[in-house]
Amino acid sequence: MLFDTHVHLNVEQFEDDLEEVIARAQEAGVENMVVVGFDEKTIKKAINLVETHDFLYAAVGWHPVDAIDLTEEHLNWIEELASHPKVVAIGETGLDYHWDKSPKDVQKEAFRKQIHLAKRVNLPIIIHDREAHQDIVDILKEEKAEDVGGIMHCFGGSIEIAQECLKMNFHLSFGGPVTFKNAIRPKEVVKEVPLERLLIETDAPFLAPHPFRGKRNEPGYVKLIAEQIAELREVSYEDIAKQTSLNAKKLFGIS
Ligand code: NI
């Protein structure tokens, strides 16, 4: 059994063959997935998917790259959706300093507002962090995000940043990059995370693991990520699959 904690089945890359992609994931042993919405269109699609597929759950939030487009109406809508029985987290939210569509102060404000929202509805937060490790940690601390905790999605920070996040009640989720031959840091960090705080994800259709790097990613490939982590930690694949799945269910309140 595998749990892909971060997948975008709700984007156009999967429009033509979604059911085949899902069938291949199930064949690979994927039992559950969280479909992450990050703007108006993808949130709507995520809700639609979880209402038609038992084993899918949704996260609803606003991506930092598009923070400039986030309105109070959107935030109210996201807060309403949070009470949907299959919405299990708020996000993805966070900071992304790679792209400059939204200025940093606008991103920070949108991030803080979504942390407040997550605390009001008592759901974990899914964090997107690109080239913004220290600001993310500072804001999580200032806003006392540890009350709800959540996931550092596709974690790419240092061991020191990992420790800060663990102290604040966050789980660390690893994806495709942990399989890249030249990715030294995630390979080191993934060995240090306490097993009960470890999660796996694909972020499909993005960030496909080796040997599919550069191609469209899909949730079935989460198996390759679990295998790589098992090898790095020198434990069995079954142990990683089972424990990360249990961790995800506990965090999302899925029985
Ligand atoms: Ni994502």
PDB file of C-alpha atoms and ligand atoms in Angstrom:
ATOM      1  CA  MET A   1       0.000   0.000   0.000  1.00  0.00           C
ATOM      2  CA  LEU A   2       1.218   3.450  -0.960  1.00  0.00           C
ATOM      3  CA  PHE A   3      -0.134   6.931  -0.249  1.00  0.00           C
ATOM      4  CA  ASP A   4       0.744   9.693  -2.732  1.00  0.00           C
ATOM      5  CA  THR A   5       0.300  12.803  -0.576  1.00  0.00           C
ATOM      6  CA  HIS A   6       0.621  15.337  -3.393  1.00  0.00           C
ATOM      7  CA  VAL A   7      -0.675  14.864  -6.902  1.00  0.00           C
ATOM      8  CA  HIS A   8      -2.255  17.163  -9.477  1.00  0.00           C
ATOM      9  CA  LEU A   9      -4.693  14.893 -11.286  1.00  0.00           C
ATOM     10  CA  ASN A  10      -6.655  18.131 -11.657  1.00  0.00           C
ATOM     11  CA  VAL A  11      -4.505  19.692 -14.393  1.00  0.00           C
ATOM     12  CA  GLU A  12      -4.830  19.548 -18.160  1.00  0.00           C
ATOM     13  CA  GLN A  13      -1.880  17.159 -18.573  1.00  0.00           C
ATOM     14  CA  PHE A  14      -4.210  14.396 -17.318  1.00  0.00           C
ATOM     15  CA  GLU A  15      -7.350  15.432 -19.160  1.00  0.00           C
ATOM     16  CA  ASP A  16      -7.121  12.788 -21.886  1.00  0.00           C
ATOM     17  CA  ASP A  17      -6.204   9.658 -19.936  1.00  0.00           C
ATOM     18  CA  LEU A  18      -7.003  10.289 -16.276  1.00  0.00           C
ATOM     19  CA  GLU A  19      -8.700   6.949 -15.596  1.00  0.00           C
ATOM     20  CA  GLU A  20      -5.796   5.044 -17.153  1.00  0.00           C
ATOM     21  CA  VAL A  21      -3.324   6.988 -15.038  1.00  0.00           C
ATOM     22  CA  ILE A  22      -5.354   6.148 -11.922  1.00  0.00           C
ATOM     23  CA  ALA A  23      -5.583   2.477 -12.914  1.00  0.00           C
ATOM     24  CA  ARG A  24      -1.800   2.287 -13.362  1.00  0.00           C
ATOM     25  CA  ALA A  25      -1.320   3.892  -9.931  1.00  0.00           C
ATOM     26  CA  GLN A  26      -3.572   1.283  -8.324  1.00  0.00           C
ATOM     27  CA  GLU A  27      -1.681  -1.499 -10.108  1.00  0.00           C
ATOM     28  CA  ALA A  28       1.535  -0.096  -8.636  1.00  0.00           C
ATOM     29  CA  GLY A  29       0.011  -0.344  -5.152  1.00  0.00           C
ATOM     30  CA  VAL A  30      -1.232   3.209  -4.616  1.00  0.00           C
ATOM     31  CA  GLU A  31      -4.189   3.057  -2.271  1.00  0.00           C
ATOM     32  CA  ASN A  32      -4.889   6.748  -1.652  1.00  0.00           C
ATOM     33  CA  MET A  33      -3.874  10.133  -3.075  1.00  0.00           C
ATOM     34  CA  VAL A  34      -4.401  13.757  -2.137  1.00  0.00           C
ATOM     35  CA  VAL A  35      -5.317  15.877  -5.157  1.00  0.00           C
ATOM     36  CA  VAL A  36      -3.960  19.353  -4.490  1.00  0.00           C
ATOM     37  CA  GLY A  37      -5.850  22.399  -5.770  1.00  0.00           C
ATOM     38  CA  PHE A  38      -3.913  25.624  -6.080  1.00  0.00           C
ATOM     39  CA  ASP A  39      -6.190  28.099  -7.917  1.00  0.00           C
ATOM     40  CA  GLU A  40      -9.857  28.455  -8.809  1.00  0.00           C
ATOM     41  CA  LYS A  41      -9.879  25.993 -11.690  1.00  0.00           C
ATOM     42  CA  THR A  42      -7.815  23.263 -10.016  1.00  0.00           C
ATOM     43  CA  ILE A  43      -9.724  23.523  -6.721  1.00  0.00           C
ATOM     44  CA  LYS A  44     -13.023  22.981  -8.555  1.00  0.00           C
ATOM     45  CA  LYS A  45     -11.583  20.013 -10.416  1.00  0.00           C
ATOM     46  CA  ALA A  46     -10.113  18.517  -7.225  1.00  0.00           C
ATOM     47  CA  ILE A  47     -13.503  18.644  -5.512  1.00  0.00           C
ATOM     48  CA  ASN A  48     -15.123  17.078  -8.537  1.00  0.00           C
ATOM     49  CA  LEU A  49     -12.564  14.237  -8.536  1.00  0.00           C
ATOM     50  CA  VAL A  50     -12.905  13.402  -4.833  1.00  0.00           C
ATOM     51  CA  GLU A  51     -16.670  13.304  -5.162  1.00  0.00           C
ATOM     52  CA  THR A  52     -16.424  10.684  -7.894  1.00  0.00           C
ATOM     53  CA  HIS A  53     -13.519   8.567  -6.566  1.00  0.00           C
ATOM     54  CA  ASP A  54     -13.636   6.970  -3.076  1.00  0.00           C
ATOM     55  CA  PHE A  55      -9.882   6.707  -2.628  1.00  0.00           C
ATOM     56  CA  LEU A  56      -9.073  10.316  -3.534  1.00  0.00           C
ATOM     57  CA  TYR A  57      -8.905  13.205  -1.058  1.00  0.00           C
ATOM     58  CA  ALA A  58      -8.423  16.918  -1.692  1.00  0.00           C
ATOM     59  CA  ALA A  59      -6.348  19.821  -0.430  1.00  0.00           C
ATOM     60  CA  VAL A  60      -7.529  23.344  -1.205  1.00  0.00           C
ATOM     61  CA  GLY A  61      -5.316  26.414  -1.254  1.00  0.00           C
ATOM     62  CA  TRP A  62      -3.703  29.122  -3.331  1.00  0.00           C
ATOM     63  CA  HIS A  63      -0.269  28.838  -4.920  1.00  0.00           C
ATOM     64  CA  PRO A  64       2.299  31.518  -3.992  1.00  0.00           C
ATOM     65  CA  VAL A  65       3.186  32.163  -7.648  1.00  0.00           C
ATOM     66  CA  ASP A  66      -0.413  33.357  -8.153  1.00  0.00           C
ATOM     67  CA  ALA A  67      -0.729  35.121  -4.786  1.00  0.00           C
ATOM     68  CA  ILE A  68      -1.360  38.395  -6.594  1.00  0.00           C
ATOM     69  CA  ASP A  69      -4.689  37.001  -7.880  1.00  0.00           C
ATOM     70  CA  LEU A  70      -5.968  35.842  -4.479  1.00  0.00           C
ATOM     71  CA  THR A  71      -9.066  37.740  -3.300  1.00  0.00           C
ATOM     72  CA  GLU A  72     -11.048  37.742  -0.034  1.00  0.00           C
ATOM     73  CA  GLU A  73     -13.837  35.964  -1.941  1.00  0.00           C
ATOM     74  CA  HIS A  74     -11.422  33.170  -2.833  1.00  0.00           C
ATOM     75  CA  LEU A  75     -10.353  32.859   0.794  1.00  0.00           C
ATOM     76  CA  ASN A  76     -13.958  32.673   1.963  1.00  0.00           C
ATOM     77  CA  TRP A  77     -14.692  30.036  -0.652  1.00  0.00           C
ATOM     78  CA  ILE A  78     -11.663  27.984   0.413  1.00  0.00           C
ATOM     79  CA  GLU A  79     -12.802  28.239   4.023  1.00  0.00           C
ATOM     80  CA  GLU A  80     -16.266  26.960   3.084  1.00  0.00           C
ATOM     81  CA  LEU A  81     -14.751  24.052   1.159  1.00  0.00           C
ATOM     82  CA  ALA A  82     -12.659  23.135   4.191  1.00  0.00           C
ATOM     83  CA  SER A  83     -15.746  21.593   5.779  1.00  0.00           C
ATOM     84  CA  HIS A  84     -16.232  19.238   2.811  1.00  0.00           C
ATOM     85  CA  PRO A  85     -15.832  15.698   4.199  1.00  0.00           C
ATOM     86  CA  LYS A  86     -13.096  14.855   1.686  1.00  0.00           C
ATOM     87  CA  VAL A  87     -11.008  17.994   2.074  1.00  0.00           C
ATOM     88  CA  VAL A  88      -8.124  16.982   4.336  1.00  0.00           C
ATOM     89  CA  ALA A  89      -5.674  19.917   4.172  1.00  0.00           C
ATOM     90  CA  ILE A  90      -5.189  23.581   3.277  1.00  0.00           C
ATOM     91  CA  GLY A  91      -2.692  24.178   0.474  1.00  0.00           C
ATOM     92  CA  GLU A  92      -0.661  24.267  -1.377  1.00  0.00           C
ATOM     93  CA  THR A  93       0.436  27.607  -0.024  1.00  0.00           C
ATOM     94  CA  GLY A  94       3.854  28.998   0.859  1.00  0.00           C
ATOM     95  CA  LEU A  95       6.514  31.061  -0.876  1.00  0.00           C
ATOM     96  CA  ASP A  96       8.134  30.766  -4.291  1.00  0.00           C
ATOM     97  CA  TYR A  97      11.059  33.087  -4.974  1.00  0.00           C
ATOM     98  CA  HIS A  98      11.964  31.428  -8.250  1.00  0.00           C
ATOM     99  CA  TRP A  99       9.201  33.173 -10.224  1.00  0.00           C
ATOM    100  CA  ASP A 100       8.450  36.863  -9.844  1.00  0.00           C
ATOM    101  CA  LYS A 101       4.789  37.096 -10.917  1.00  0.00           C
ATOM    102  CA  SER A 102       3.786  37.903  -7.318  1.00  0.00           C
ATOM    103  CA  PRO A 103       6.000  40.199  -5.200  1.00  0.00           C
ATOM    104  CA  LYS A 104       7.426  38.718  -2.016  1.00  0.00           C
ATOM    105  CA  ASP A 105       5.296  40.839   0.333  1.00  0.00           C
ATOM    106  CA  VAL A 106       2.122  39.795  -1.522  1.00  0.00           C
ATOM    107  CA  GLN A 107       3.162  36.138  -1.262  1.00  0.00           C
ATOM    108  CA  LYS A 108       3.871  36.474   2.444  1.00  0.00           C
ATOM    109  CA  GLU A 109       0.483  38.058   3.095  1.00  0.00           C
ATOM    110  CA  ALA A 110      -1.365  35.319   1.169  1.00  0.00           C
ATOM    111  CA  PHE A 111       0.651  32.693   3.048  1.00  0.00           C
ATOM    112  CA  ARG A 112      -0.143  34.190   6.458  1.00  0.00           C
ATOM    113  CA  LYS A 113      -3.848  34.422   5.605  1.00  0.00           C
ATOM    114  CA  GLN A 114      -3.942  30.745   4.631  1.00  0.00           C
ATOM    115  CA  ILE A 115      -2.182  29.754   7.863  1.00  0.00           C
ATOM    116  CA  HIS A 116      -4.843  31.690   9.807  1.00  0.00           C
ATOM    117  CA  LEU A 117      -7.519  29.957   7.762  1.00  0.00           C
ATOM    118  CA  ALA A 118      -6.032  26.493   8.403  1.00  0.00           C
ATOM    119  CA  LYS A 119      -5.996  27.198  12.115  1.00  0.00           C
ATOM    120  CA  ARG A 120      -9.639  28.323  12.087  1.00  0.00           C
ATOM    121  CA  VAL A 121     -10.754  25.134  10.331  1.00  0.00           C
ATOM    122  CA  ASN A 122      -8.206  22.975  12.152  1.00  0.00           C
ATOM    123  CA  LEU A 123      -6.662  21.316   9.085  1.00  0.00           C
ATOM    124  CA  PRO A 124      -2.981  20.642   8.352  1.00  0.00           C
ATOM    125  CA  ILE A 125      -1.181  22.923   5.882  1.00  0.00           C
ATOM    126  CA  ILE A 126       0.625  21.811   2.718  1.00  0.00           C
ATOM    127  CA  ILE A 127       3.630  24.057   2.165  1.00  0.00           C
ATOM    128  CA  HIS A 128       5.264  24.887  -1.148  1.00  0.00           C
ATOM    129  CA  ASP A 129       8.785  26.234  -0.568  1.00  0.00           C
ATOM    130  CA  ARG A 130      10.944  27.220  -3.481  1.00  0.00           C
ATOM    131  CA  GLU A 131      14.144  29.095  -2.688  1.00  0.00           C
ATOM    132  CA  ALA A 132      12.477  30.559   0.411  1.00  0.00           C
ATOM    133  CA  HIS A 133      13.443  28.158   3.231  1.00  0.00           C
ATOM    134  CA  GLN A 134      14.257  30.675   5.960  1.00  0.00           C
ATOM    135  CA  ASP A 135      11.282  32.981   5.313  1.00  0.00           C
ATOM    136  CA  ILE A 136       8.967  29.958   5.388  1.00  0.00           C
ATOM    137  CA  VAL A 137      10.340  28.830   8.747  1.00  0.00           C
ATOM    138  CA  ASP A 138      10.124  32.374  10.169  1.00  0.00           C
ATOM    139  CA  ILE A 139       6.491  32.831   9.115  1.00  0.00           C
ATOM    140  CA  LEU A 140       5.460  29.381  10.365  1.00  0.00           C
ATOM    141  CA  LYS A 141       7.018  30.280  13.718  1.00  0.00           C
ATOM    142  CA  GLU A 142       5.478  33.758  13.912  1.00  0.00           C
ATOM    143  CA  GLU A 143       2.035  32.448  13.034  1.00  0.00           C
ATOM    144  CA  LYS A 144       2.328  29.448  15.361  1.00  0.00           C
ATOM    145  CA  ALA A 145       1.531  27.032  12.555  1.00  0.00           C
ATOM    146  CA  GLU A 146       2.576  24.198  14.849  1.00  0.00           C
ATOM    147  CA  ASP A 147      -0.993  24.226  16.223  1.00  0.00           C
ATOM    148  CA  VAL A 148      -2.101  22.447  13.040  1.00  0.00           C
ATOM    149  CA  GLY A 149       1.198  21.261  11.527  1.00  0.00           C
ATOM    150  CA  GLY A 150       1.202  19.833   8.058  1.00  0.00           C
ATOM    151  CA  ILE A 151       3.559  18.909   5.256  1.00  0.00           C
ATOM    152  CA  MET A 152       6.678  20.425   3.778  1.00  0.00           C
ATOM    153  CA  HIS A 153       5.911  19.280   0.251  1.00  0.00           C
ATOM    154  CA  CYS A 154       8.775  18.003  -1.920  1.00  0.00           C
ATOM    155  CA  PHE A 155      11.226  18.985   0.772  1.00  0.00           C
ATOM    156  CA  GLY A 156      14.479  20.405  -0.602  1.00  0.00           C
ATOM    157  CA  GLY A 157      15.948  22.219   2.396  1.00  0.00           C
ATOM    158  CA  SER A 158      18.971  21.477   4.540  1.00  0.00           C
ATOM    159  CA  ILE A 159      19.081  19.233   7.607  1.00  0.00           C
ATOM    160  CA  GLU A 160      18.944  22.374   9.789  1.00  0.00           C
ATOM    161  CA  ILE A 161      15.745  23.587   8.080  1.00  0.00           C
ATOM    162  CA  ALA A 162      14.334  20.055   8.353  1.00  0.00           C
ATOM    163  CA  GLN A 163      14.939  20.113  12.128  1.00  0.00           C
ATOM    164  CA  GLU A 164      13.141  23.465  12.430  1.00  0.00           C
ATOM    165  CA  CYS A 165      10.127  22.090  10.561  1.00  0.00           C
ATOM    166  CA  LEU A 166      10.054  18.893  12.619  1.00  0.00           C
ATOM    167  CA  LYS A 167      10.088  20.975  15.814  1.00  0.00           C
ATOM    168  CA  MET A 168       6.996  22.797  14.522  1.00  0.00           C
ATOM    169  CA  ASN A 169       5.002  19.607  14.125  1.00  0.00           C
ATOM    170  CA  PHE A 170       5.506  19.309  10.342  1.00  0.00           C
ATOM    171  CA  HIS A 171       5.989  16.181   8.281  1.00  0.00           C
ATOM    172  CA  LEU A 172       8.543  16.119   5.471  1.00  0.00           C
ATOM    173  CA  SER A 173       7.435  14.747   2.129  1.00  0.00           C
ATOM    174  CA  PHE A 174       9.880  13.579  -0.527  1.00  0.00           C
ATOM    175  CA  GLY A 175       9.310  13.240  -4.244  1.00  0.00           C
ATOM    176  CA  GLY A 176      11.123  12.694  -7.524  1.00  0.00           C
ATOM    177  CA  PRO A 177      14.277  14.689  -6.687  1.00  0.00           C
ATOM    178  CA  VAL A 178      15.301  12.079  -4.098  1.00  0.00           C
ATOM    179  CA  THR A 179      15.880   9.712  -7.034  1.00  0.00           C
ATOM    180  CA  PHE A 180      17.949  12.138  -9.131  1.00  0.00           C
ATOM    181  CA  LYS A 181      21.554  11.034  -9.446  1.00  0.00           C
ATOM    182  CA  ASN A 182      22.921  14.520  -8.730  1.00  0.00           C
ATOM    183  CA  ALA A 183      20.545  15.358  -5.864  1.00  0.00           C
ATOM    184  CA  ILE A 184      22.885  15.008  -2.914  1.00  0.00           C
ATOM    185  CA  ARG A 185      21.003  17.025  -0.306  1.00  0.00           C
ATOM    186  CA  PRO A 186      17.556  15.371  -0.383  1.00  0.00           C
ATOM    187  CA  LYS A 187      19.263  11.973  -0.321  1.00  0.00           C
ATOM    188  CA  GLU A 188      21.084  13.012   2.859  1.00  0.00           C
ATOM    189  CA  VAL A 189      18.095  14.656   4.523  1.00  0.00           C
ATOM    190  CA  VAL A 190      15.698  11.775   3.837  1.00  0.00           C
ATOM    191  CA  LYS A 191      17.948   9.489   5.890  1.00  0.00           C
ATOM    192  CA  GLU A 192      17.631  11.743   8.955  1.00  0.00           C
ATOM    193  CA  VAL A 193      13.857  12.237   9.122  1.00  0.00           C
ATOM    194  CA  PRO A 194      12.154  10.258  11.908  1.00  0.00           C
ATOM    195  CA  LEU A 195      10.182   7.471  10.252  1.00  0.00           C
ATOM    196  CA  GLU A 196       6.881   8.640  11.779  1.00  0.00           C
ATOM    197  CA  ARG A 197       7.292  12.078  10.099  1.00  0.00           C
ATOM    198  CA  LEU A 198       8.174  10.814   6.649  1.00  0.00           C
ATOM    199  CA  LEU A 199       5.804  11.044   3.671  1.00  0.00           C
ATOM    200  CA  ILE A 200       6.080  10.360  -0.045  1.00  0.00           C
ATOM    201  CA  GLU A 201       4.562  12.087  -3.059  1.00  0.00           C
ATOM    202  CA  THR A 202       4.928  12.468  -6.791  1.00  0.00           C
ATOM    203  CA  ASP A 203       3.733  16.062  -7.449  1.00  0.00           C
ATOM    204  CA  ALA A 204       2.624  14.555 -10.786  1.00  0.00           C
ATOM    205  CA  PRO A 205       2.589  15.673 -13.591  1.00  0.00           C
ATOM    206  CA  PHE A 206       5.736  17.514 -12.448  1.00  0.00           C
ATOM    207  CA  LEU A 207       9.110  16.265 -11.173  1.00  0.00           C
ATOM    208  CA  ALA A 208       9.077  12.709 -12.513  1.00  0.00           C
ATOM    209  CA  PRO A 209      11.537  10.416 -10.728  1.00  0.00           C
ATOM    210  CA  HIS A 210      14.483   8.716 -12.381  1.00  0.00           C
ATOM    211  CA  PRO A 211      14.380   7.102 -14.992  1.00  0.00           C
ATOM    212  CA  PHE A 212      11.431   9.201 -16.184  1.00  0.00           C
ATOM    213  CA  ARG A 213      13.008  12.556 -15.341  1.00  0.00           C
ATOM    214  CA  GLY A 214      11.779  15.265 -17.733  1.00  0.00           C
ATOM    215  CA  LYS A 215       8.723  13.252 -18.813  1.00  0.00           C
ATOM    216  CA  ARG A 216       5.177  13.555 -17.500  1.00  0.00           C
ATOM    217  CA  ASN A 217       5.070  12.237 -13.961  1.00  0.00           C
ATOM    218  CA  GLU A 218       2.219  10.042 -12.712  1.00  0.00           C
ATOM    219  CA  PRO A 219       1.161   8.775  -9.282  1.00  0.00           C
ATOM    220  CA  GLY A 220       2.173   5.155  -9.969  1.00  0.00           C
ATOM    221  CA  TYR A 221       5.788   6.331  -9.943  1.00  0.00           C
ATOM    222  CA  VAL A 222       5.545   6.990  -6.197  1.00  0.00           C
ATOM    223  CA  LYS A 223       6.646   3.368  -5.902  1.00  0.00           C
ATOM    224  CA  LEU A 224      10.056   4.330  -7.327  1.00  0.00           C
ATOM    225  CA  ILE A 225      10.362   7.033  -4.671  1.00  0.00           C
ATOM    226  CA  ALA A 226       9.513   4.597  -1.859  1.00  0.00           C
ATOM    227  CA  GLU A 227      12.060   2.126  -3.250  1.00  0.00           C
ATOM    228  CA  GLN A 228      14.779   4.778  -3.390  1.00  0.00           C
ATOM    229  CA  ILE A 229      14.078   5.920   0.189  1.00  0.00           C
ATOM    230  CA  ALA A 230      14.125   2.308   1.418  1.00  0.00           C
ATOM    231  CA  GLU A 231      17.518   1.818  -0.221  1.00  0.00           C
ATOM    232  CA  LEU A 232      18.939   5.041   1.269  1.00  0.00           C
ATOM    233  CA  ARG A 233      17.655   4.224   4.761  1.00  0.00           C
ATOM    234  CA  GLU A 234      18.641   0.557   4.437  1.00  0.00           C
ATOM    235  CA  VAL A 235      15.198  -0.759   5.333  1.00  0.00           C
ATOM    236  CA  SER A 236      12.681  -2.757   3.331  1.00  0.00           C
ATOM    237  CA  TYR A 237      10.434  -1.236   0.696  1.00  0.00           C
ATOM    238  CA  GLU A 238       7.443  -2.680   2.590  1.00  0.00           C
ATOM    239  CA  ASP A 239       8.423  -0.794   5.753  1.00  0.00           C
ATOM    240  CA  ILE A 240       8.605   2.533   3.915  1.00  0.00           C
ATOM    241  CA  ALA A 241       5.372   1.930   2.022  1.00  0.00           C
ATOM    242  CA  LYS A 242       3.473   0.878   5.127  1.00  0.00           C
ATOM    243  CA  GLN A 243       4.771   3.548   7.498  1.00  0.00           C
ATOM    244  CA  THR A 244       4.425   6.503   5.098  1.00  0.00           C
ATOM    245  CA  SER A 245       0.898   5.376   4.338  1.00  0.00           C
ATOM    246  CA  LEU A 246       0.038   5.159   8.046  1.00  0.00           C
ATOM    247  CA  ASN A 247       1.607   8.578   8.642  1.00  0.00           C
ATOM    248  CA  ALA A 248      -0.477  10.132   5.882  1.00  0.00           C
ATOM    249  CA  LYS A 249      -3.734   8.591   7.111  1.00  0.00           C
ATOM    250  CA  LYS A 250      -3.077   9.748  10.648  1.00  0.00           C
ATOM    251  CA  LEU A 251      -2.199  13.291   9.561  1.00  0.00           C
ATOM    252  CA  PHE A 252      -5.241  13.592   7.268  1.00  0.00           C
ATOM    253  CA  GLY A 253      -7.606  11.859   9.702  1.00  0.00           C
ATOM    254  CA  ILE A 254      -8.418   9.027   7.295  1.00  0.00           C
ATOM    255  CA  SER A 255      -9.396   5.733   8.938  1.00  0.00           C
TER     256      SER A 255
HETATM  257 NI    NI B   1       2.137  20.812  -6.172  1.00  0.00          NI
END
